[in-house]
Amino acid sequence: QVHLVESGGGLVRPGGSLRLSCAAFGSIFSIVSMGWYRQAPGKQRELVALITSGGSTKYGDSVKGRFAISRDDAKNTVYLQMNNLGPEDTAVFYCNAHAPPSDYWGQGTQVTISP
């Protein structure tokens, strides 16, 4: 079992920045990748960014060049630095840990971009 604790969401003005954190607890040795997904009202959940245990990263097309995912292995924590945020980034962001054959999800953190 893996338990994920997210933090860092909130309200920010367009053009601003936020950093999300996701700390993993439990059977962290089984995790092969961690990432962030988001779900806006009326839309499907989509990949924002992920990072593998080997350090490879993948980003959704809409965030490339604006968001950066990183990790601190000593803290078992993954970060998502989000820059140049726009209203289209408003969503609930969910942390994910892929530990085959299971996927674990955090509780979600709201990110709202508004003037």
Coordinates of C-alpha atoms in Angstrom, one line a residue:
Q1 CA 0.0 0.0 0.0
V2 CA 1.1 3.5 -0.8
H3 CA -0.4 6.6 0.8
L4 CA 0.0 10.0 -0.9
V5 CA -0.3 13.4 0.8
E6 CA -0.6 16.4 -1.4
S7 CA -0.1 20.1 -0.6
G8 CA 0.4 23.4 -2.3
G9 CA -2.8 24.2 -4.2
G10 CA -4.6 27.5 -4.0
L11 CA -5.8 30.6 -5.8
V12 CA -3.4 32.5 -8.0
R13 CA -3.7 35.3 -10.6
P14 CA -3.0 34.6 -14.2
G15 CA 0.7 34.6 -15.0
G16 CA 1.5 33.5 -11.4
S17 CA 3.2 30.4 -10.1
L18 CA 2.5 27.6 -7.7
R19 CA 4.4 24.5 -6.5
L20 CA 2.6 21.4 -5.6
S21 CA 4.1 18.7 -3.3
C22 CA 3.2 15.0 -3.0
A23 CA 4.8 12.9 -0.3
A24 CA 4.6 9.1 -0.5
F25 CA 4.4 6.8 2.5
G26 CA 4.2 3.0 2.8
S27 CA 5.5 0.6 0.2
I28 CA 7.5 3.2 -1.7
F29 CA 10.0 0.7 -2.9
S30 CA 7.3 -0.6 -5.3
I31 CA 6.7 2.7 -7.0
V32 CA 8.0 2.9 -10.6
S33 CA 6.7 6.4 -11.4
M34 CA 4.9 9.3 -9.7
G35 CA 3.1 12.0 -11.4
W36 CA 0.4 14.6 -11.4
Y37 CA -3.0 14.5 -13.2
R38 CA -5.7 17.1 -13.2
Q39 CA -9.4 17.2 -13.8
A40 CA -11.3 20.3 -14.7
P41 CA -15.1 20.6 -14.4
G42 CA -16.8 18.6 -17.1
K43 CA -13.5 17.2 -18.5
Q44 CA -11.7 13.9 -18.2
R45 CA -8.7 13.5 -16.0
E46 CA -5.5 14.2 -17.9
L47 CA -1.8 13.7 -17.4
V48 CA 0.1 16.8 -16.4
A49 CA 3.5 15.3 -15.7
L50 CA 5.2 12.2 -14.4
I51 CA 8.7 11.2 -13.4
T52 CA 9.9 7.6 -13.4
S53 CA 12.2 5.9 -10.8
G54 CA 14.9 6.3 -13.4
G55 CA 14.4 10.0 -13.7
S56 CA 12.7 10.2 -17.0
T57 CA 9.9 12.7 -17.3
K58 CA 6.8 13.1 -19.5
Y59 CA 4.6 16.2 -19.8
G60 CA 1.1 16.9 -21.2
D61 CA 1.3 19.0 -24.3
S62 CA -0.6 21.9 -22.7
V63 CA 2.0 22.3 -19.9
K64 CA 5.3 21.8 -21.7
G65 CA 7.7 24.7 -21.1
R66 CA 5.6 26.0 -18.2
F67 CA 5.6 23.1 -15.7
A68 CA 8.5 21.1 -14.2
I69 CA 8.3 17.9 -12.2
S70 CA 11.1 16.9 -9.9
R71 CA 11.6 14.7 -6.9
D72 CA 13.5 14.5 -3.6
D73 CA 14.2 10.8 -2.9
A74 CA 15.4 11.6 0.6
K75 CA 11.9 12.9 1.4
N76 CA 10.0 10.5 -0.9
T77 CA 8.4 13.6 -2.4
V78 CA 7.6 14.8 -5.9
Y79 CA 7.1 18.4 -6.8
L80 CA 5.3 20.1 -9.6
Q81 CA 6.5 23.7 -10.3
M82 CA 3.9 25.5 -12.3
N83 CA 4.7 28.8 -14.0
N84 CA 2.8 31.2 -16.2
L85 CA -0.5 29.8 -15.0
G86 CA -3.7 30.6 -16.9
P87 CA -7.4 30.2 -16.3
E88 CA -7.2 27.0 -18.4
D89 CA -5.1 25.4 -15.7
T90 CA -7.9 25.6 -13.1
A91 CA -8.6 22.1 -12.0
V92 CA -8.2 19.6 -9.2
F93 CA -4.7 18.2 -9.3
Y94 CA -4.2 14.6 -8.2
C95 CA -0.9 12.9 -7.3
N96 CA -0.5 9.4 -8.7
A97 CA 1.9 6.7 -7.7
H98 CA 2.2 3.8 -10.2
A99 CA 3.2 0.6 -8.3
P100 CA 2.4 -2.3 -10.6
P101 CA -0.1 -3.7 -10.6
S102 CA -1.7 -0.9 -8.6
D103 CA -2.2 2.8 -9.0
Y104 CA -2.6 5.0 -5.9
W105 CA -4.1 8.5 -5.8
G106 CA -3.9 11.4 -3.5
Q107 CA -7.0 13.2 -2.3
G108 CA -6.6 16.0 -4.8
T109 CA -5.8 19.7 -4.4
Q110 CA -7.6 22.5 -6.0
V111 CA -5.8 25.0 -8.2
T112 CA -7.7 28.0 -9.3
I113 CA -6.4 30.7 -11.6
S114 CA -8.5 33.9 -11.4
P115 CA -7.8 37.6 -11.6

